[in-house]
Amino acid sequence: MRIDKFLTEMGICSRTEAAKAARIGGIAVDGKVVKKSDIHIDPNVNKITFLGREINYKKYTYIMLNKPDGYISATDDPREKTVLELLDDRHRRLGLFPCGRLDKNTLGLLILTNDGELCHKLLSPKHHVAKVYYFHSERMITDDDKKRLEAGVNLDGELTKPAKLELCDDKMSGRLTLTEGKFHQVKRMLEAVCNKITYLERVEFAGIPLDSSLERGQWRELTEAEENILKASGNPSAEK
Ligand code: URA
C-alpha cells in the first residue's frame, strides 16, 4: 500500500498533506525518513511515523457513542445535526457510519464503524442480535400488556419477535430486549398496547453494554474485547 494512501485511510492527513510532510522529512518508515509519499509499505510490518507520532494500522474502526438528544443517525444532512458531528476531525475522515439507527430523541448506545460487512450482518434479521432499551412509559404496564409485548404485537401486519420485558417497581419504566429492529419499534410496540414512550435509551447492543462513564455526546473506540464480542455477534456460526 502507498504510504500516502495509508495515512489517508488512517484519517491522519490528505494525500497532498502527506506529500508536503514527506518533503520536509516528517514521515519515517522503520525509523528512516522517506522524502516521497508514493513509496509502498506493508502496514502490518512497517512502523510508520508521521511528524514524530507512530501511526498504528487498523483496517476498521469501531466506536461506541453515547448519543444525545437532537442528533440524527446519519452521516450528513442539510438541516439536522448528525452523530458524525460529535466525532473529532481524524475520526470524521475515516468513513464511519452508524450501525443501525436511533431516533432523533432516542439516547444511548450507537455503534459507528467503517466495517460495512460486519454492520450488515449485525443488522440482518437472520442474526437476531439483541438490543436492550431502557424506557419510561406514560401509563403503567399491566401484566396483560407485558405478556402481549413479550409474545409479539402486530406491527404492519406482522407479529414482533418474542421479546423480554423487565419492569421496574413503578411499572412505568423498565428494560425491553428485542432481537429485531423495525422502524420506531419500541415506540410502536408500546402504542400497540395503548401506551406511549416518554423516554428511550439504548443501553446494550449485540452484547456490549453502554459504558456508563461516557457522558451524553461522548464516544470512544471499542476495546479489543468489545470488538471481539461485536464480531462474534455478527458471525454467530463462526463460534460453534
Ligand atoms: N425503537 C424506537 O422506537 N426508537 C428507537 O430509536 C429505537 C428503537
PDB file of C-alpha atoms and ligand atoms in Angstrom:
ATOM      1  CA  MET A   1       0.000   0.000   0.000  1.00  0.00           C
ATOM      2  CA  ARG A   2       1.258   3.521  -0.764  1.00  0.00           C
ATOM      3  CA  ILE A   3       2.255   5.463   2.291  1.00  0.00           C
ATOM      4  CA  ASP A   4       0.006   8.424   1.403  1.00  0.00           C
ATOM      5  CA  LYS A   5      -2.981   6.067   0.992  1.00  0.00           C
ATOM      6  CA  PHE A   6      -2.182   4.509   4.359  1.00  0.00           C
ATOM      7  CA  LEU A   7      -2.068   7.923   6.061  1.00  0.00           C
ATOM      8  CA  THR A   8      -5.335   8.989   4.418  1.00  0.00           C
ATOM      9  CA  GLU A   9      -7.079   5.760   5.396  1.00  0.00           C
ATOM     10  CA  MET A  10      -5.949   6.186   8.975  1.00  0.00           C
ATOM     11  CA  GLY A  11      -7.515   9.669   8.910  1.00  0.00           C
ATOM     12  CA  ILE A  12      -4.145  11.329   9.533  1.00  0.00           C
ATOM     13  CA  CYS A  13      -3.940  13.679   6.554  1.00  0.00           C
ATOM     14  CA  SER A  14      -4.814  14.143   2.904  1.00  0.00           C
ATOM     15  CA  ARG A  15      -2.553  12.880   0.124  1.00  0.00           C
ATOM     16  CA  THR A  16      -1.368  16.444  -0.561  1.00  0.00           C
ATOM     17  CA  GLU A  17      -0.514  16.919   3.107  1.00  0.00           C
ATOM     18  CA  ALA A  18       1.347  13.597   3.086  1.00  0.00           C
ATOM     19  CA  ALA A  19       3.419  14.753   0.120  1.00  0.00           C
ATOM     20  CA  LYS A  20       4.240  18.031   1.895  1.00  0.00           C
ATOM     21  CA  ALA A  21       5.111  16.235   5.143  1.00  0.00           C
ATOM     22  CA  ALA A  22       7.415  13.857   3.243  1.00  0.00           C
ATOM     23  CA  ARG A  23       9.215  16.767   1.587  1.00  0.00           C
ATOM     24  CA  ILE A  24      10.048  18.316   4.968  1.00  0.00           C
ATOM     25  CA  GLY A  25      11.189  14.981   6.425  1.00  0.00           C
ATOM     26  CA  GLY A  26       8.048  14.438   8.508  1.00  0.00           C
ATOM     27  CA  ILE A  27       7.461  10.808   7.526  1.00  0.00           C
ATOM     28  CA  ALA A  28       9.606   7.855   8.566  1.00  0.00           C
ATOM     29  CA  VAL A  29       9.394   4.148   7.798  1.00  0.00           C
ATOM     30  CA  ASP A  30      11.058   1.892  10.365  1.00  0.00           C
ATOM     31  CA  GLY A  31      12.939   4.898  11.720  1.00  0.00           C
ATOM     32  CA  LYS A  32      14.251   6.076   8.332  1.00  0.00           C
ATOM     33  CA  VAL A  33      12.986   9.364   6.918  1.00  0.00           C
ATOM     34  CA  VAL A  34      11.396   8.993   3.467  1.00  0.00           C
ATOM     35  CA  LYS A  35      11.217  12.005   1.205  1.00  0.00           C
ATOM     36  CA  LYS A  36       8.441  10.743  -1.072  1.00  0.00           C
ATOM     37  CA  SER A  37       4.879   9.862  -0.144  1.00  0.00           C
ATOM     38  CA  ASP A  38       4.258   7.411  -3.003  1.00  0.00           C
ATOM     39  CA  ILE A  39       6.545   4.654  -1.753  1.00  0.00           C
ATOM     40  CA  HIS A  40       4.984   1.314  -0.882  1.00  0.00           C
ATOM     41  CA  ILE A  41       4.818  -0.034   2.631  1.00  0.00           C
ATOM     42  CA  ASP A  42       3.289  -3.024   4.370  1.00  0.00           C
ATOM     43  CA  PRO A  43       1.233  -1.501   7.184  1.00  0.00           C
ATOM     44  CA  ASN A  44       1.242  -4.836   9.043  1.00  0.00           C
ATOM     45  CA  VAL A  45       5.035  -4.976   9.028  1.00  0.00           C
ATOM     46  CA  ASN A  46       6.493  -1.467   8.769  1.00  0.00           C
ATOM     47  CA  LYS A  47       6.482   1.076  11.584  1.00  0.00           C
ATOM     48  CA  ILE A  48       5.255   4.392  10.221  1.00  0.00           C
ATOM     49  CA  THR A  49       5.734   7.719  11.967  1.00  0.00           C
ATOM     50  CA  PHE A  50       4.101  10.959  10.899  1.00  0.00           C
ATOM     51  CA  LEU A  51       5.508  14.178  12.382  1.00  0.00           C
ATOM     52  CA  GLY A  52       7.096  12.102  15.135  1.00  0.00           C
ATOM     53  CA  ARG A  53       3.925  10.169  16.006  1.00  0.00           C
ATOM     54  CA  GLU A  54       3.665   6.429  15.443  1.00  0.00           C
ATOM     55  CA  ILE A  55       0.606   5.533  13.350  1.00  0.00           C
ATOM     56  CA  ASN A  56      -0.838   2.105  14.086  1.00  0.00           C
ATOM     57  CA  TYR A  57      -2.655   0.332  11.305  1.00  0.00           C
ATOM     58  CA  LYS A  58      -6.279  -0.651  11.816  1.00  0.00           C
ATOM     59  CA  LYS A  59      -8.298  -1.826   8.876  1.00  0.00           C
ATOM     60  CA  TYR A  60     -11.585  -0.957  10.560  1.00  0.00           C
ATOM     61  CA  THR A  61     -12.601   1.314  13.399  1.00  0.00           C
ATOM     62  CA  TYR A  62     -15.443   0.639  15.850  1.00  0.00           C
ATOM     63  CA  ILE A  63     -16.791   3.415  18.037  1.00  0.00           C
ATOM     64  CA  MET A  64     -19.210   3.451  20.942  1.00  0.00           C
ATOM     65  CA  LEU A  65     -21.154   6.709  21.131  1.00  0.00           C
ATOM     66  CA  ASN A  66     -23.485   7.786  23.900  1.00  0.00           C
ATOM     67  CA  LYS A  67     -25.966   9.515  21.614  1.00  0.00           C
ATOM     68  CA  PRO A  68     -27.519  12.707  22.968  1.00  0.00           C
ATOM     69  CA  ASP A  69     -30.975  14.054  22.170  1.00  0.00           C
ATOM     70  CA  GLY A  70     -31.377  16.060  18.956  1.00  0.00           C
ATOM     71  CA  TYR A  71     -28.884  14.268  16.693  1.00  0.00           C
ATOM     72  CA  ILE A  72     -29.887  12.081  13.783  1.00  0.00           C
ATOM     73  CA  SER A  73     -28.268   8.718  12.991  1.00  0.00           C
ATOM     74  CA  ALA A  74     -26.886   9.706   9.598  1.00  0.00           C
ATOM     75  CA  THR A  75     -23.552  10.716   8.110  1.00  0.00           C
ATOM     76  CA  ASP A  76     -24.688  14.054   6.735  1.00  0.00           C
ATOM     77  CA  ASP A  77     -27.838  16.084   6.485  1.00  0.00           C
ATOM     78  CA  PRO A  78     -28.545  19.579   5.148  1.00  0.00           C
ATOM     79  CA  ARG A  79     -30.740  20.571   8.106  1.00  0.00           C
ATOM     80  CA  GLU A  80     -30.189  18.333  11.131  1.00  0.00           C
ATOM     81  CA  LYS A  81     -27.182  17.738  13.371  1.00  0.00           C
ATOM     82  CA  THR A  82     -25.751  14.274  12.707  1.00  0.00           C
ATOM     83  CA  VAL A  83     -23.968  11.927  15.087  1.00  0.00           C
ATOM     84  CA  LEU A  84     -20.857  12.214  12.888  1.00  0.00           C
ATOM     85  CA  GLU A  85     -20.526  15.838  14.040  1.00  0.00           C
ATOM     86  CA  LEU A  86     -19.779  14.578  17.551  1.00  0.00           C
ATOM     87  CA  LEU A  87     -16.505  12.954  16.426  1.00  0.00           C
ATOM     88  CA  ASP A  88     -13.099  14.581  16.118  1.00  0.00           C
ATOM     89  CA  ASP A  89     -11.574  15.521  12.748  1.00  0.00           C
ATOM     90  CA  ARG A  90      -9.482  12.368  12.443  1.00  0.00           C
ATOM     91  CA  HIS A  91     -12.394  10.031  13.078  1.00  0.00           C
ATOM     92  CA  ARG A  92     -14.654  12.046  10.769  1.00  0.00           C
ATOM     93  CA  ARG A  93     -12.195  11.289   7.960  1.00  0.00           C
ATOM     94  CA  LEU A  94     -12.423   7.507   8.449  1.00  0.00           C
ATOM     95  CA  GLY A  95     -15.661   6.956   6.551  1.00  0.00           C
ATOM     96  CA  LEU A  96     -17.589   5.858   9.638  1.00  0.00           C
ATOM     97  CA  PHE A  97     -21.358   5.431   9.634  1.00  0.00           C
ATOM     98  CA  PRO A  98     -23.901   4.483  12.280  1.00  0.00           C
ATOM     99  CA  CYS A  99     -24.561   0.749  12.552  1.00  0.00           C
ATOM    100  CA  GLY A 100     -28.346   0.994  12.702  1.00  0.00           C
ATOM    101  CA  ARG A 101     -30.446   3.938  13.735  1.00  0.00           C
ATOM    102  CA  LEU A 102     -31.708   5.566  16.865  1.00  0.00           C
ATOM    103  CA  ASP A 103     -34.474   8.149  16.553  1.00  0.00           C
ATOM    104  CA  LYS A 104     -33.520  11.792  16.938  1.00  0.00           C
ATOM    105  CA  ASN A 105     -34.860  11.834  20.510  1.00  0.00           C
ATOM    106  CA  THR A 106     -33.573   8.363  21.498  1.00  0.00           C
ATOM    107  CA  LEU A 107     -30.445   8.379  23.636  1.00  0.00           C
ATOM    108  CA  GLY A 108     -27.661   5.959  24.352  1.00  0.00           C
ATOM    109  CA  LEU A 109     -25.562   3.341  22.662  1.00  0.00           C
ATOM    110  CA  LEU A 110     -24.860   3.753  18.982  1.00  0.00           C
ATOM    111  CA  ILE A 111     -22.033   1.889  17.270  1.00  0.00           C
ATOM    112  CA  LEU A 112     -20.239   3.676  14.460  1.00  0.00           C
ATOM    113  CA  THR A 113     -17.925   1.797  12.136  1.00  0.00           C
ATOM    114  CA  ASN A 114     -16.487   1.654   8.634  1.00  0.00           C
ATOM    115  CA  ASP A 115     -16.788  -2.152   8.566  1.00  0.00           C
ATOM    116  CA  GLY A 116     -19.747  -2.424   6.208  1.00  0.00           C
ATOM    117  CA  GLU A 117     -19.796  -6.203   6.103  1.00  0.00           C
ATOM    118  CA  LEU A 118     -19.985  -6.622   9.870  1.00  0.00           C
ATOM    119  CA  CYS A 119     -22.577  -3.855  10.162  1.00  0.00           C
ATOM    120  CA  HIS A 120     -24.710  -5.553   7.529  1.00  0.00           C
ATOM    121  CA  LYS A 121     -24.545  -8.838   9.455  1.00  0.00           C
ATOM    122  CA  LEU A 122     -25.355  -7.177  12.785  1.00  0.00           C
ATOM    123  CA  LEU A 123     -28.447  -5.579  11.296  1.00  0.00           C
ATOM    124  CA  SER A 124     -29.545  -8.608   9.311  1.00  0.00           C
ATOM    125  CA  PRO A 125     -32.838 -10.092  10.562  1.00  0.00           C
ATOM    126  CA  LYS A 126     -31.159 -13.514  10.238  1.00  0.00           C
ATOM    127  CA  HIS A 127     -28.799 -12.890  13.121  1.00  0.00           C
ATOM    128  CA  HIS A 128     -31.236 -11.882  15.907  1.00  0.00           C
ATOM    129  CA  VAL A 129     -28.739  -9.518  17.516  1.00  0.00           C
ATOM    130  CA  ALA A 130     -30.055  -8.379  20.901  1.00  0.00           C
ATOM    131  CA  LYS A 131     -30.685  -4.696  21.654  1.00  0.00           C
ATOM    132  CA  VAL A 132     -31.679  -3.599  25.132  1.00  0.00           C
ATOM    133  CA  TYR A 133     -33.682  -0.413  25.705  1.00  0.00           C
ATOM    134  CA  TYR A 134     -34.386   1.340  28.969  1.00  0.00           C
ATOM    135  CA  PHE A 135     -37.663   3.236  28.769  1.00  0.00           C
ATOM    136  CA  HIS A 136     -40.282   5.247  30.628  1.00  0.00           C
ATOM    137  CA  SER A 137     -43.908   4.953  29.614  1.00  0.00           C
ATOM    138  CA  GLU A 138     -46.817   7.322  30.031  1.00  0.00           C
ATOM    139  CA  ARG A 139     -49.001   4.791  31.845  1.00  0.00           C
ATOM    140  CA  MET A 140     -48.473   1.657  33.911  1.00  0.00           C
ATOM    141  CA  ILE A 141     -47.826  -1.542  32.004  1.00  0.00           C
ATOM    142  CA  THR A 142     -50.252  -4.240  33.122  1.00  0.00           C
ATOM    143  CA  ASP A 143     -49.468  -7.957  33.353  1.00  0.00           C
ATOM    144  CA  ASP A 144     -51.545  -8.466  30.241  1.00  0.00           C
ATOM    145  CA  ASP A 145     -49.624  -5.749  28.321  1.00  0.00           C
ATOM    146  CA  LYS A 146     -46.364  -7.386  29.426  1.00  0.00           C
ATOM    147  CA  LYS A 147     -47.489 -10.755  28.096  1.00  0.00           C
ATOM    148  CA  ARG A 148     -48.514  -9.234  24.765  1.00  0.00           C
ATOM    149  CA  LEU A 149     -45.291  -7.244  24.400  1.00  0.00           C
ATOM    150  CA  GLU A 150     -43.225 -10.334  25.120  1.00  0.00           C
ATOM    151  CA  ALA A 151     -45.212 -12.689  22.903  1.00  0.00           C
ATOM    152  CA  GLY A 152     -45.412 -10.268  19.971  1.00  0.00           C
ATOM    153  CA  VAL A 153     -47.679  -7.423  18.943  1.00  0.00           C
ATOM    154  CA  ASN A 154     -48.935  -6.700  15.458  1.00  0.00           C
ATOM    155  CA  LEU A 155     -46.877  -4.083  13.609  1.00  0.00           C
ATOM    156  CA  ASP A 156     -47.651  -3.597   9.914  1.00  0.00           C
ATOM    157  CA  GLY A 157     -49.482  -6.913   9.765  1.00  0.00           C
ATOM    158  CA  GLU A 158     -46.634  -8.939  11.302  1.00  0.00           C
ATOM    159  CA  LEU A 159     -46.066 -10.093  14.842  1.00  0.00           C
ATOM    160  CA  THR A 160     -42.940  -8.763  16.529  1.00  0.00           C
ATOM    161  CA  LYS A 161     -40.449 -11.451  17.564  1.00  0.00           C
ATOM    162  CA  PRO A 162     -40.508 -12.683  21.177  1.00  0.00           C
ATOM    163  CA  ALA A 163     -39.097 -10.002  23.459  1.00  0.00           C
ATOM    164  CA  LYS A 164     -38.073  -9.813  27.110  1.00  0.00           C
ATOM    165  CA  LEU A 165     -39.554  -7.149  29.351  1.00  0.00           C
ATOM    166  CA  GLU A 166     -38.183  -6.462  32.832  1.00  0.00           C
ATOM    167  CA  LEU A 167     -40.398  -3.934  34.567  1.00  0.00           C
ATOM    168  CA  CYS A 168     -39.283  -1.667  37.402  1.00  0.00           C
ATOM    169  CA  ASP A 169     -41.428  -1.492  40.551  1.00  0.00           C
ATOM    170  CA  ASP A 170     -43.288   1.593  39.282  1.00  0.00           C
ATOM    171  CA  LYS A 171     -44.443  -0.454  36.211  1.00  0.00           C
ATOM    172  CA  MET A 172     -43.879   2.686  34.132  1.00  0.00           C
ATOM    173  CA  SER A 173     -40.244   2.010  33.326  1.00  0.00           C
ATOM    174  CA  GLY A 174     -38.110  -0.968  32.517  1.00  0.00           C
ATOM    175  CA  ARG A 175     -35.792  -2.744  30.112  1.00  0.00           C
ATOM    176  CA  LEU A 176     -37.034  -4.209  26.858  1.00  0.00           C
ATOM    177  CA  THR A 177     -34.822  -6.645  24.943  1.00  0.00           C
ATOM    178  CA  LEU A 178     -35.514  -7.021  21.230  1.00  0.00           C
ATOM    179  CA  THR A 179     -33.819  -9.153  18.602  1.00  0.00           C
ATOM    180  CA  GLU A 180     -35.019  -7.195  15.601  1.00  0.00           C
ATOM    181  CA  GLY A 181     -35.045  -3.563  14.585  1.00  0.00           C
ATOM    182  CA  LYS A 182     -38.234  -2.424  12.947  1.00  0.00           C
ATOM    183  CA  PHE A 183     -38.798   1.281  12.321  1.00  0.00           C
ATOM    184  CA  HIS A 184     -39.636   3.051  15.663  1.00  0.00           C
ATOM    185  CA  GLN A 185     -40.119  -0.439  17.069  1.00  0.00           C
ATOM    186  CA  VAL A 186     -40.177   0.256  20.809  1.00  0.00           C
ATOM    187  CA  LYS A 187     -42.433   3.288  20.441  1.00  0.00           C
ATOM    188  CA  ARG A 188     -44.834   1.430  18.168  1.00  0.00           C
ATOM    189  CA  MET A 189     -44.880  -1.644  20.412  1.00  0.00           C
ATOM    190  CA  LEU A 190     -45.962   0.493  23.354  1.00  0.00           C
ATOM    191  CA  GLU A 191     -48.580   2.189  21.182  1.00  0.00           C
ATOM    192  CA  ALA A 192     -49.889  -1.278  20.277  1.00  0.00           C
ATOM    193  CA  VAL A 193     -50.796  -1.741  23.953  1.00  0.00           C
ATOM    194  CA  CYS A 194     -52.334   1.759  24.166  1.00  0.00           C
ATOM    195  CA  ASN A 195     -49.358   3.304  25.933  1.00  0.00           C
ATOM    196  CA  LYS A 196     -46.647   5.790  24.970  1.00  0.00           C
ATOM    197  CA  ILE A 197     -42.887   6.018  25.359  1.00  0.00           C
ATOM    198  CA  THR A 198     -41.788   9.187  27.174  1.00  0.00           C
ATOM    199  CA  TYR A 199     -38.068   8.355  27.429  1.00  0.00           C
ATOM    200  CA  LEU A 200     -35.971   5.910  25.430  1.00  0.00           C
ATOM    201  CA  GLU A 201     -32.341   4.971  25.797  1.00  0.00           C
ATOM    202  CA  ARG A 202     -30.454   2.058  24.268  1.00  0.00           C
ATOM    203  CA  VAL A 203     -28.281   0.538  26.965  1.00  0.00           C
ATOM    204  CA  GLU A 204     -26.891  -2.525  25.192  1.00  0.00           C
ATOM    205  CA  PHE A 205     -26.232  -3.598  21.608  1.00  0.00           C
ATOM    206  CA  ALA A 206     -25.008  -7.019  20.424  1.00  0.00           C
ATOM    207  CA  GLY A 207     -23.813  -7.985  23.904  1.00  0.00           C
ATOM    208  CA  ILE A 208     -21.965  -4.698  24.502  1.00  0.00           C
ATOM    209  CA  PRO A 209     -23.300  -2.525  27.320  1.00  0.00           C
ATOM    210  CA  LEU A 210     -23.112   1.262  27.126  1.00  0.00           C
ATOM    211  CA  ASP A 211     -20.044   2.455  29.034  1.00  0.00           C
ATOM    212  CA  SER A 212     -21.569   4.352  31.963  1.00  0.00           C
ATOM    213  CA  SER A 213     -18.522   6.615  32.185  1.00  0.00           C
ATOM    214  CA  LEU A 214     -19.366   8.165  28.805  1.00  0.00           C
ATOM    215  CA  GLU A 215     -21.369  11.367  29.149  1.00  0.00           C
ATOM    216  CA  ARG A 216     -24.048  12.088  26.558  1.00  0.00           C
ATOM    217  CA  GLY A 217     -22.302  13.045  23.328  1.00  0.00           C
ATOM    218  CA  GLN A 218     -19.058  11.362  24.358  1.00  0.00           C
ATOM    219  CA  TRP A 219     -17.559   8.437  22.486  1.00  0.00           C
ATOM    220  CA  ARG A 220     -14.571   6.148  22.459  1.00  0.00           C
ATOM    221  CA  GLU A 221     -13.169   3.367  20.314  1.00  0.00           C
ATOM    222  CA  LEU A 222     -14.251  -0.136  21.354  1.00  0.00           C
ATOM    223  CA  THR A 223     -11.738  -2.154  23.336  1.00  0.00           C
ATOM    224  CA  GLU A 224     -10.338  -5.277  21.704  1.00  0.00           C
ATOM    225  CA  ALA A 225     -12.607  -7.428  23.904  1.00  0.00           C
ATOM    226  CA  GLU A 226     -15.675  -5.422  22.825  1.00  0.00           C
ATOM    227  CA  GLU A 227     -14.636  -5.661  19.169  1.00  0.00           C
ATOM    228  CA  ASN A 228     -14.466  -9.431  19.554  1.00  0.00           C
ATOM    229  CA  ILE A 229     -17.945  -9.546  21.103  1.00  0.00           C
ATOM    230  CA  LEU A 230     -19.300  -7.451  18.225  1.00  0.00           C
ATOM    231  CA  LYS A 231     -17.658  -9.687  15.625  1.00  0.00           C
ATOM    232  CA  ALA A 232     -18.938 -12.831  17.349  1.00  0.00           C
ATOM    233  CA  SER A 233     -22.478 -11.400  17.390  1.00  0.00           C
ATOM    234  CA  GLY A 234     -22.276 -10.730  13.651  1.00  0.00           C
ATOM    235  CA  ASN A 235     -20.803 -14.172  12.922  1.00  0.00           C
ATOM    236  CA  PRO A 236     -22.627 -16.467  15.351  1.00  0.00           C
ATOM    237  CA  SER A 237     -21.866 -19.689  13.455  1.00  0.00           C
ATOM    238  CA  ALA A 238     -18.104 -18.975  13.493  1.00  0.00           C
ATOM    239  CA  GLU A 239     -18.142 -19.509  17.260  1.00  0.00           C
ATOM    240  CA  LYS A 240     -19.518 -23.030  17.175  1.00  0.00           C
TER     241      LYS A 240
HETATM  242  N1  URA B   1     -37.245   1.868  18.898  1.00  0.00           N
HETATM  243  C1  URA B   1     -37.721   3.119  18.723  1.00  0.00           C
HETATM  244  O1  URA B   1     -38.930   3.314  18.754  1.00  0.00           O
HETATM  245  N2  URA B   1     -36.855   4.111  18.548  1.00  0.00           N
HETATM  246  C2  URA B   1     -35.516   3.935  18.531  1.00  0.00           C
HETATM  247  O2  URA B   1     -34.764   4.898  18.381  1.00  0.00           O
HETATM  248  C3  URA B   1     -35.031   2.641  18.710  1.00  0.00           C
HETATM  249  C4  URA B   1     -35.922   1.622  18.883  1.00  0.00           C
END
